[in-house]
Amino acid sequence: MKNVILTGDRPTGRLHIGHYASSLKPRVELQNSGAFPEIYVMIADAQALTDHFDDPAAVRRSVTQVALDYLAAGLEPEKAVMFVQSQVPELFELTAYFINLVTVSRLRRNPTVKAEIAQKGFAESIPAGFLCYPVSQAADITAFGATHVPVGEDQLPMLEQAREIVRRFGELYAPVLTEPQAILSDNPACRRLPGIDGKAKMSKSLGNCIYLADGEREISQKVMGMYTDPLHLKVSDPGHVEGNPVFSYLDAFCRPEHLAEYLPEYASLEELKAHYCRGGLGDVKVKRLLERILQEELGPIRRRREALEKDPGAVLEMLQRHSLRARETAAGTLSQVKRAMGIDYPSGMTIAID
Ligand code: TRP
């Protein structure tokens, strides 16, 4: 079986460094590893509408933003099919068949959906489409025969539901679908980056993000204003690295070369942390290190983004072309699904009424 990747993002704004660390950067590395002959990266606009149905214009605007982030971060149109979910109607047809294979109580138990329902304050007024988005995500994944889905930790329950749907489909009809497995970043710090305010998650609605499109000045201001250890008041005070987002970001982004270049007096990040914990190391010094690392990592991405922004038409044209390619693959799976279910009526046949 050939290795196929499918992954994606909801277009609800520009992507931030949490997306970058947990999924975008690993995706680019997987793309460049050459181990995956087929890679699909989907801009999940229909999924974004499940909780932004009152503002489709914002979703539409974000589609281009996310595509720009993809290209700027290093995804290449020759190696990865970048497409728009709503332009592949086969996905919704598959969803219609899969939705019978899950129960409402199972959907309500999905921990990520549960957390989102609480966060969005849906209470009992949960839009049905929102509750069911894990089913449409199973369609996204299986339509492309994905063997691997690189995602952030919060998406693991979606993968579990997709695997359940694949198995159920196989038991009921025929084993034509592929069970996907998740790929998580092997650096745990990359899997869930906290916000610059120290809150557990970086999220647009919490206003605690560093965006891939942020300018040099914004990055600097955001890093210098980051939440740190509230008990570390004087430089000489002992500090804490757990729950301190400056160190979480260093865990995610700092490589030995960075320390050698910017703070050669420390042989490793562990030594830097030990000094902070002992006392005698100021927040500003640590933040300066982080700022340099982030500027180095994000600078080339921003410059590529600025160049691409000059021709949004070319980006849209690429999305359109890739969406057509994605349709071909999804249509192949859809016809196998219909055949497995015995609803592949010969074309032109009038369905007999008995
Ligand atoms: N749920 C993902 C997100 O919140 C987006 C997504 C939609 C996705 N379909 C997918 C991710 C399929 C991986 C595989 O960003």
Tab-separated table of C-alpha atoms and ligand atoms in Angstrom:
chain	number	residue	atom	x	y	z
A	1	MET	CA	0.000	0.000	0.000
A	2	LYS	CA	1.416	3.368	-0.908
A	3	ASN	CA	1.795	6.051	1.707
A	4	VAL	CA	-0.742	8.807	1.299
A	5	ILE	CA	-1.066	11.903	3.446
A	6	LEU	CA	-4.201	13.922	3.885
A	7	THR	CA	-4.401	16.778	6.305
A	8	GLY	CA	-5.976	20.186	6.500
A	9	ASP	CA	-6.975	23.292	8.372
A	10	ARG	CA	-10.121	25.274	8.931
A	11	PRO	CA	-9.836	28.665	7.278
A	12	THR	CA	-10.882	30.895	10.149
A	13	GLY	CA	-8.109	33.438	9.835
A	14	ARG	CA	-4.412	33.423	9.204
A	15	LEU	CA	-2.339	30.565	10.593
A	16	HIS	CA	-0.278	31.086	13.736
A	17	ILE	CA	2.925	29.533	15.057
A	18	GLY	CA	0.866	26.948	16.981
A	19	HIS	CA	-0.377	25.615	13.621
A	20	TYR	CA	3.114	25.971	12.260
A	21	ALA	CA	4.818	23.976	15.044
A	22	SER	CA	2.201	21.236	15.331
A	23	SER	CA	1.293	20.618	11.727
A	24	LEU	CA	2.616	22.947	9.055
A	25	LYS	CA	6.333	22.488	9.686
A	26	PRO	CA	6.086	18.690	10.096
A	27	ARG	CA	4.057	18.586	6.865
A	28	VAL	CA	6.744	20.399	4.953
A	29	GLU	CA	9.332	17.996	6.403
A	30	LEU	CA	7.206	14.986	5.399
A	31	GLN	CA	6.792	16.473	1.928
A	32	ASN	CA	10.546	16.895	1.606
A	33	SER	CA	11.289	13.417	3.000
A	34	GLY	CA	10.111	11.888	-0.262
A	35	ALA	CA	8.422	9.027	1.666
A	36	PHE	CA	4.938	10.086	0.570
A	37	PRO	CA	4.204	9.859	-3.126
A	38	GLU	CA	0.803	11.479	-2.621
A	39	ILE	CA	0.097	14.410	-0.317
A	40	TYR	CA	-3.208	16.224	-0.056
A	41	VAL	CA	-3.602	19.345	2.020
A	42	MET	CA	-7.151	20.570	2.338
A	43	ILE	CA	-8.498	23.979	3.250
A	44	ALA	CA	-11.575	22.863	5.182
A	45	ASP	CA	-13.944	25.734	4.371
A	46	ALA	CA	-17.088	23.608	4.742
A	47	GLN	CA	-15.906	22.499	8.172
A	48	ALA	CA	-15.174	26.123	9.101
A	49	LEU	CA	-18.779	26.943	8.185
A	50	THR	CA	-20.088	24.490	10.800
A	51	ASP	CA	-19.384	27.158	13.396
A	52	HIS	CA	-19.052	30.230	11.134
A	53	PHE	CA	-22.179	29.766	9.010
A	54	ASP	CA	-23.190	33.329	9.914
A	55	ASP	CA	-20.091	34.748	8.228
A	56	PRO	CA	-19.226	32.878	5.037
A	57	ALA	CA	-17.413	35.971	3.706
A	58	ALA	CA	-14.842	35.682	6.496
A	59	VAL	CA	-14.309	32.009	5.682
A	60	ARG	CA	-13.902	32.869	2.023
A	61	ARG	CA	-11.303	35.541	2.765
A	62	SER	CA	-9.407	33.127	4.975
A	63	VAL	CA	-9.152	30.515	2.222
A	64	THR	CA	-6.629	32.683	0.373
A	65	GLN	CA	-4.830	33.562	3.613
A	66	VAL	CA	-4.355	29.908	4.516
A	67	ALA	CA	-3.194	29.053	0.992
A	68	LEU	CA	-0.614	31.855	1.247
A	69	ASP	CA	0.542	30.479	4.602
A	70	TYR	CA	0.916	27.000	3.079
A	71	LEU	CA	3.047	28.180	0.190
A	72	ALA	CA	5.058	30.562	2.355
A	73	ALA	CA	5.824	27.797	4.862
A	74	GLY	CA	7.238	25.627	2.093
A	75	LEU	CA	4.492	23.386	0.729
A	76	GLU	CA	5.135	23.017	-2.993
A	77	PRO	CA	2.395	22.730	-5.624
A	78	GLU	CA	4.439	20.100	-7.494
A	79	LYS	CA	4.571	17.859	-4.437
A	80	ALA	CA	1.359	18.528	-2.525
A	81	VAL	CA	-2.205	18.865	-3.803
A	82	MET	CA	-3.616	21.906	-1.989
A	83	PHE	CA	-7.340	22.084	-2.459
A	84	VAL	CA	-10.555	23.576	-1.110
A	85	GLN	CA	-13.041	21.235	0.589
A	86	SER	CA	-16.212	22.830	-0.803
A	87	GLN	CA	-14.898	22.377	-4.349
A	88	VAL	CA	-14.917	18.597	-3.931
A	89	PRO	CA	-18.632	17.734	-3.641
A	90	GLU	CA	-17.841	13.998	-3.539
A	91	LEU	CA	-16.779	14.559	0.073
A	92	PHE	CA	-20.309	15.548	1.042
A	93	GLU	CA	-21.790	12.551	-0.710
A	94	LEU	CA	-19.462	10.273	1.235
A	95	THR	CA	-20.439	12.082	4.439
A	96	ALA	CA	-24.090	11.319	3.722
A	97	TYR	CA	-23.352	7.574	3.680
A	98	PHE	CA	-20.984	7.636	6.661
A	99	ILE	CA	-23.330	9.569	8.896
A	100	ASN	CA	-25.511	6.486	9.328
A	101	LEU	CA	-22.591	4.620	10.823
A	102	VAL	CA	-22.248	6.748	13.973
A	103	THR	CA	-24.598	7.494	16.821
A	104	VAL	CA	-25.422	10.907	18.215
A	105	SER	CA	-24.193	9.811	21.637
A	106	ARG	CA	-20.831	8.784	20.159
A	107	LEU	CA	-20.526	12.191	18.505
A	108	ARG	CA	-21.337	13.919	21.772
A	109	ARG	CA	-18.594	11.967	23.523
A	110	ASN	CA	-15.838	13.165	21.142
A	111	PRO	CA	-13.582	15.047	23.592
A	112	THR	CA	-12.491	17.724	21.117
A	113	VAL	CA	-16.036	18.433	19.977
A	114	LYS	CA	-17.145	18.466	23.616
A	115	ALA	CA	-14.478	21.029	24.525
A	116	GLU	CA	-15.356	23.183	21.519
A	117	ILE	CA	-19.069	23.085	22.391
A	118	ALA	CA	-18.239	24.330	25.887
A	119	GLN	CA	-15.814	26.970	24.593
A	120	LYS	CA	-18.300	28.300	22.033
A	121	GLY	CA	-21.129	28.271	24.564
A	122	PHE	CA	-23.434	26.239	22.300
A	123	ALA	CA	-25.051	24.552	25.352
A	124	GLU	CA	-28.107	22.741	23.986
A	125	SER	CA	-28.190	24.720	20.708
A	126	ILE	CA	-25.475	22.757	18.987
A	127	PRO	CA	-25.674	23.137	15.212
A	128	ALA	CA	-26.196	19.614	13.839
A	129	GLY	CA	-23.458	20.172	11.261
A	130	PHE	CA	-21.009	21.043	14.005
A	131	LEU	CA	-21.754	17.903	15.986
A	132	CYS	CA	-21.268	15.870	12.822
A	133	TYR	CA	-18.059	17.423	11.545
A	134	PRO	CA	-15.962	14.446	12.675
A	135	VAL	CA	-17.972	12.347	10.186
A	136	SER	CA	-17.213	14.719	7.352
A	137	GLN	CA	-13.589	14.666	8.456
A	138	ALA	CA	-13.656	10.856	8.133
A	139	ALA	CA	-14.896	11.396	4.573
A	140	ASP	CA	-12.036	13.845	3.893
A	141	ILE	CA	-9.498	11.322	5.092
A	142	THR	CA	-10.865	8.177	3.456
A	143	ALA	CA	-11.727	9.835	0.135
A	144	PHE	CA	-8.010	10.064	-0.574
A	145	GLY	CA	-7.105	6.659	0.843
A	146	ALA	CA	-4.966	8.461	3.412
A	147	THR	CA	-2.675	6.161	5.365
A	148	HIS	CA	-1.204	8.995	7.422
A	149	VAL	CA	-2.713	12.168	8.845
A	150	PRO	CA	-0.239	14.620	10.384
A	151	VAL	CA	-2.142	16.629	12.963
A	152	GLY	CA	-2.002	18.367	16.303
A	153	GLU	CA	-2.955	16.472	19.450
A	154	ASP	CA	-6.501	17.862	19.525
A	155	GLN	CA	-7.283	15.981	16.309
A	156	LEU	CA	-6.625	12.494	17.706
A	157	PRO	CA	-10.304	11.926	18.599
A	158	MET	CA	-11.185	12.697	14.942
A	159	LEU	CA	-8.773	10.040	13.766
A	160	GLU	CA	-10.278	7.560	16.215
A	161	GLN	CA	-13.764	8.286	14.851
A	162	ALA	CA	-12.511	7.944	11.292
A	163	ARG	CA	-11.001	4.557	12.093
A	164	GLU	CA	-14.284	3.436	13.692
A	165	ILE	CA	-16.204	4.490	10.594
A	166	VAL	CA	-13.787	2.640	8.312
A	167	ARG	CA	-14.170	-0.538	10.374
A	168	ARG	CA	-17.953	-0.264	10.543
A	169	PHE	CA	-18.133	0.320	6.801
A	170	GLY	CA	-15.959	-2.752	6.257
A	171	GLU	CA	-18.136	-4.932	8.486
A	172	LEU	CA	-21.400	-3.799	6.946
A	173	TYR	CA	-20.473	-3.559	3.267
A	174	ALA	CA	-16.950	-4.304	2.062
A	175	PRO	CA	-13.455	-3.371	3.237
A	176	VAL	CA	-12.758	-0.747	0.595
A	177	LEU	CA	-11.646	2.080	2.884
A	178	THR	CA	-8.210	2.620	4.413
A	179	GLU	CA	-7.716	3.001	8.162
A	180	PRO	CA	-5.618	6.108	8.727
A	181	GLN	CA	-3.016	6.678	11.411
A	182	ALA	CA	-2.038	9.983	12.957
A	183	ILE	CA	1.433	11.446	12.768
A	184	LEU	CA	2.215	13.612	15.760
A	185	SER	CA	5.272	15.788	15.964
A	186	ASP	CA	7.988	13.847	17.831
A	187	ASN	CA	8.733	16.975	19.858
A	188	PRO	CA	5.956	17.109	22.515
A	189	ALA	CA	6.413	20.879	22.879
A	190	CYS	CA	5.373	21.309	19.234
A	191	ARG	CA	2.127	19.426	19.682
A	192	ARG	CA	0.368	22.132	21.651
A	193	LEU	CA	1.869	25.549	21.895
A	194	PRO	CA	0.420	27.754	24.660
A	195	GLY	CA	-0.646	31.334	23.968
A	196	ILE	CA	1.681	34.265	24.596
A	197	ASP	CA	-0.493	34.955	27.668
A	198	GLY	CA	0.349	31.530	29.117
A	199	LYS	CA	-3.133	30.103	28.437
A	200	ALA	CA	-3.060	26.443	27.446
A	201	LYS	CA	-3.892	27.022	23.794
A	202	MET	CA	-2.894	29.556	21.176
A	203	SER	CA	-6.119	30.625	19.565
A	204	LYS	CA	-7.395	33.512	17.528
A	205	SER	CA	-10.457	33.935	19.742
A	206	LEU	CA	-8.211	34.294	22.811
A	207	GLY	CA	-6.100	36.966	21.062
A	208	ASN	CA	-2.863	35.323	22.185
A	209	CYS	CA	-1.247	34.355	18.882
A	210	ILE	CA	1.900	35.074	16.942
A	211	TYR	CA	0.877	34.843	13.280
A	212	LEU	CA	2.994	33.629	10.393
A	213	ALA	CA	2.179	36.912	8.689
A	214	ASP	CA	3.244	39.087	11.668
A	215	GLY	CA	5.903	41.677	10.922
A	216	GLU	CA	9.285	41.819	12.623
A	217	ARG	CA	8.151	44.573	14.972
A	218	GLU	CA	4.968	42.716	15.996
A	219	ILE	CA	6.953	39.568	16.739
A	220	SER	CA	9.357	41.543	18.863
A	221	GLN	CA	6.583	43.290	20.799
A	222	LYS	CA	4.671	40.067	21.342
A	223	VAL	CA	7.696	38.139	22.594
A	224	MET	CA	8.844	40.944	24.890
A	225	GLY	CA	5.324	41.211	26.328
A	226	MET	CA	4.947	37.472	26.907
A	227	TYR	CA	3.658	36.066	30.150
A	228	THR	CA	6.404	34.383	32.173
A	229	ASP	CA	6.711	33.114	35.716
A	230	PRO	CA	4.740	35.545	37.930
A	231	LEU	CA	6.907	34.547	40.925
A	232	HIS	CA	10.106	35.520	39.131
A	233	LEU	CA	10.110	39.190	40.078
A	234	LYS	CA	13.789	39.940	40.505
A	235	VAL	CA	16.565	38.489	38.342
A	236	SER	CA	17.964	36.775	41.417
A	237	ASP	CA	14.652	35.044	42.236
A	238	PRO	CA	14.407	31.351	41.390
A	239	GLY	CA	12.130	30.862	38.384
A	240	HIS	CA	9.826	28.175	37.052
A	241	VAL	CA	9.941	26.775	33.549
A	242	GLU	CA	6.778	24.656	33.729
A	243	GLY	CA	3.764	26.651	32.616
A	244	ASN	CA	6.145	29.354	31.392
A	245	PRO	CA	5.348	29.847	27.697
A	246	VAL	CA	8.754	31.400	26.911
A	247	PHE	CA	10.362	28.074	27.751
A	248	SER	CA	7.608	26.091	26.012
A	249	TYR	CA	8.388	28.013	22.811
A	250	LEU	CA	12.108	27.432	23.287
A	251	ASP	CA	11.396	23.703	23.685
A	252	ALA	CA	9.535	23.849	20.384
A	253	PHE	CA	11.902	26.009	18.333
A	254	CYS	CA	15.373	26.215	19.906
A	255	ARG	CA	18.024	24.065	18.242
A	256	PRO	CA	21.615	23.616	19.483
A	257	GLU	CA	22.862	25.936	16.680
A	258	HIS	CA	20.711	28.737	18.055
A	259	LEU	CA	22.304	28.544	21.501
A	260	ALA	CA	25.779	28.275	19.991
A	261	GLU	CA	25.102	31.438	18.030
A	262	TYR	CA	23.128	33.569	20.455
A	263	LEU	CA	24.019	32.365	23.977
A	264	PRO	CA	27.203	30.290	23.674
A	265	GLU	CA	27.743	30.395	27.430
A	266	TYR	CA	25.058	27.697	27.718
A	267	ALA	CA	25.851	24.259	26.315
A	268	SER	CA	22.198	23.226	26.149
A	269	LEU	CA	18.666	24.400	26.718
A	270	GLU	CA	18.676	22.275	29.878
A	271	GLU	CA	21.540	24.396	31.254
A	272	LEU	CA	19.657	27.574	30.480
A	273	LYS	CA	16.580	26.216	32.250
A	274	ALA	CA	18.639	25.141	35.257
A	275	HIS	CA	20.056	28.660	35.572
A	276	TYR	CA	16.564	30.183	35.379
A	277	CYS	CA	15.301	27.785	38.060
A	278	ARG	CA	18.267	28.517	40.333
A	279	GLY	CA	17.820	32.259	39.992
A	280	GLY	CA	20.116	34.834	38.452
A	281	LEU	CA	18.812	34.689	34.896
A	282	GLY	CA	16.474	37.479	33.827
A	283	ASP	CA	13.371	37.095	31.671
A	284	VAL	CA	14.585	39.708	29.205
A	285	LYS	CA	17.663	37.691	28.308
A	286	VAL	CA	15.597	34.563	27.691
A	287	LYS	CA	13.023	36.505	25.702
A	288	ARG	CA	15.739	38.046	23.531
A	289	LEU	CA	16.959	34.555	22.684
A	290	LEU	CA	13.445	33.453	21.783
A	291	GLU	CA	12.893	36.572	19.724
A	292	ARG	CA	16.010	35.962	17.662
A	293	ILE	CA	15.044	32.358	17.049
A	294	LEU	CA	11.527	33.277	15.970
A	295	GLN	CA	12.746	36.093	13.722
A	296	GLU	CA	15.154	33.673	12.084
A	297	GLU	CA	12.453	31.045	11.574
A	298	LEU	CA	9.633	33.359	10.523
A	299	GLY	CA	11.550	35.935	8.466
A	300	PRO	CA	11.912	33.798	5.322
A	301	ILE	CA	8.275	32.676	5.601
A	302	ARG	CA	7.079	36.278	5.806
A	303	ARG	CA	9.199	37.332	2.846
A	304	ARG	CA	7.859	34.500	0.701
A	305	ARG	CA	4.351	35.402	1.793
A	306	GLU	CA	4.818	39.046	0.814
A	307	ALA	CA	6.031	38.015	-2.631
A	308	LEU	CA	3.093	35.627	-3.133
A	309	GLU	CA	0.569	38.227	-1.926
A	310	LYS	CA	1.379	40.314	-4.989
A	311	ASP	CA	-0.400	37.787	-7.201
A	312	PRO	CA	-3.408	36.321	-5.362
A	313	GLY	CA	-4.872	35.292	-8.741
A	314	ALA	CA	-2.084	32.764	-9.206
A	315	VAL	CA	-2.805	31.274	-5.783
A	316	LEU	CA	-6.514	30.938	-6.560
A	317	GLU	CA	-5.722	29.379	-9.917
A	318	MET	CA	-3.517	26.777	-8.190
A	319	LEU	CA	-6.297	25.974	-5.703
A	320	GLN	CA	-8.763	25.517	-8.530
A	321	ARG	CA	-6.461	23.237	-10.499
A	322	HIS	CA	-5.645	21.182	-7.418
A	323	SER	CA	-9.304	20.937	-6.414
A	324	LEU	CA	-10.034	19.313	-9.785
A	325	ARG	CA	-7.293	16.761	-9.179
A	326	ALA	CA	-8.656	16.104	-5.693
A	327	ARG	CA	-12.114	15.541	-7.202
A	328	GLU	CA	-10.786	12.806	-9.453
A	329	THR	CA	-9.345	10.870	-6.530
A	330	ALA	CA	-12.414	11.400	-4.337
A	331	ALA	CA	-14.726	10.320	-7.169
A	332	GLY	CA	-12.810	7.035	-7.432
A	333	THR	CA	-13.375	6.310	-3.736
A	334	LEU	CA	-17.013	7.368	-3.963
A	335	SER	CA	-17.721	4.888	-6.740
A	336	GLN	CA	-16.033	2.098	-4.746
A	337	VAL	CA	-18.163	3.058	-1.745
A	338	LYS	CA	-21.346	2.965	-3.802
A	339	ARG	CA	-20.395	-0.352	-5.320
A	340	ALA	CA	-19.685	-1.774	-1.859
A	341	MET	CA	-23.116	-0.606	-0.734
A	342	GLY	CA	-24.835	-1.885	-3.866
A	343	ILE	CA	-26.091	1.538	-4.888
A	344	ASP	CA	-24.052	1.746	-8.064
A	345	TYR	CA	-27.027	1.755	-10.423
A	346	PRO	CA	-26.052	1.467	-14.061
A	347	SER	CA	-26.143	4.864	-15.692
A	348	GLY	CA	-29.326	5.566	-17.618
A	349	MET	CA	-31.208	2.907	-15.656
A	350	THR	CA	-34.621	3.798	-14.383
A	351	ILE	CA	-34.800	2.473	-10.888
A	352	ALA	CA	-37.382	-0.270	-10.794
A	353	ILE	CA	-40.329	0.208	-8.470
A	354	ASP	CA	-41.322	-3.080	-6.932
B	1	TRP	N1	-10.280	19.704	11.944
B	1	TRP	C1	-9.142	20.282	11.322
B	1	TRP	C2	-8.879	21.637	12.004
B	1	TRP	O1	-9.530	21.978	12.933
B	1	TRP	C3	-9.309	20.510	9.841
B	1	TRP	C4	-9.589	19.268	9.047
B	1	TRP	C5	-10.703	19.024	8.308
B	1	TRP	C6	-8.740	18.129	8.926
B	1	TRP	N2	-10.627	17.816	7.744
B	1	TRP	C7	-9.442	17.229	8.065
B	1	TRP	C8	-7.503	17.780	9.445
B	1	TRP	C9	-8.914	15.985	7.750
B	1	TRP	C10	-6.974	16.533	9.114
B	1	TRP	C11	-7.693	15.635	8.284
B	1	TRP	O2	-8.021	22.380	11.593
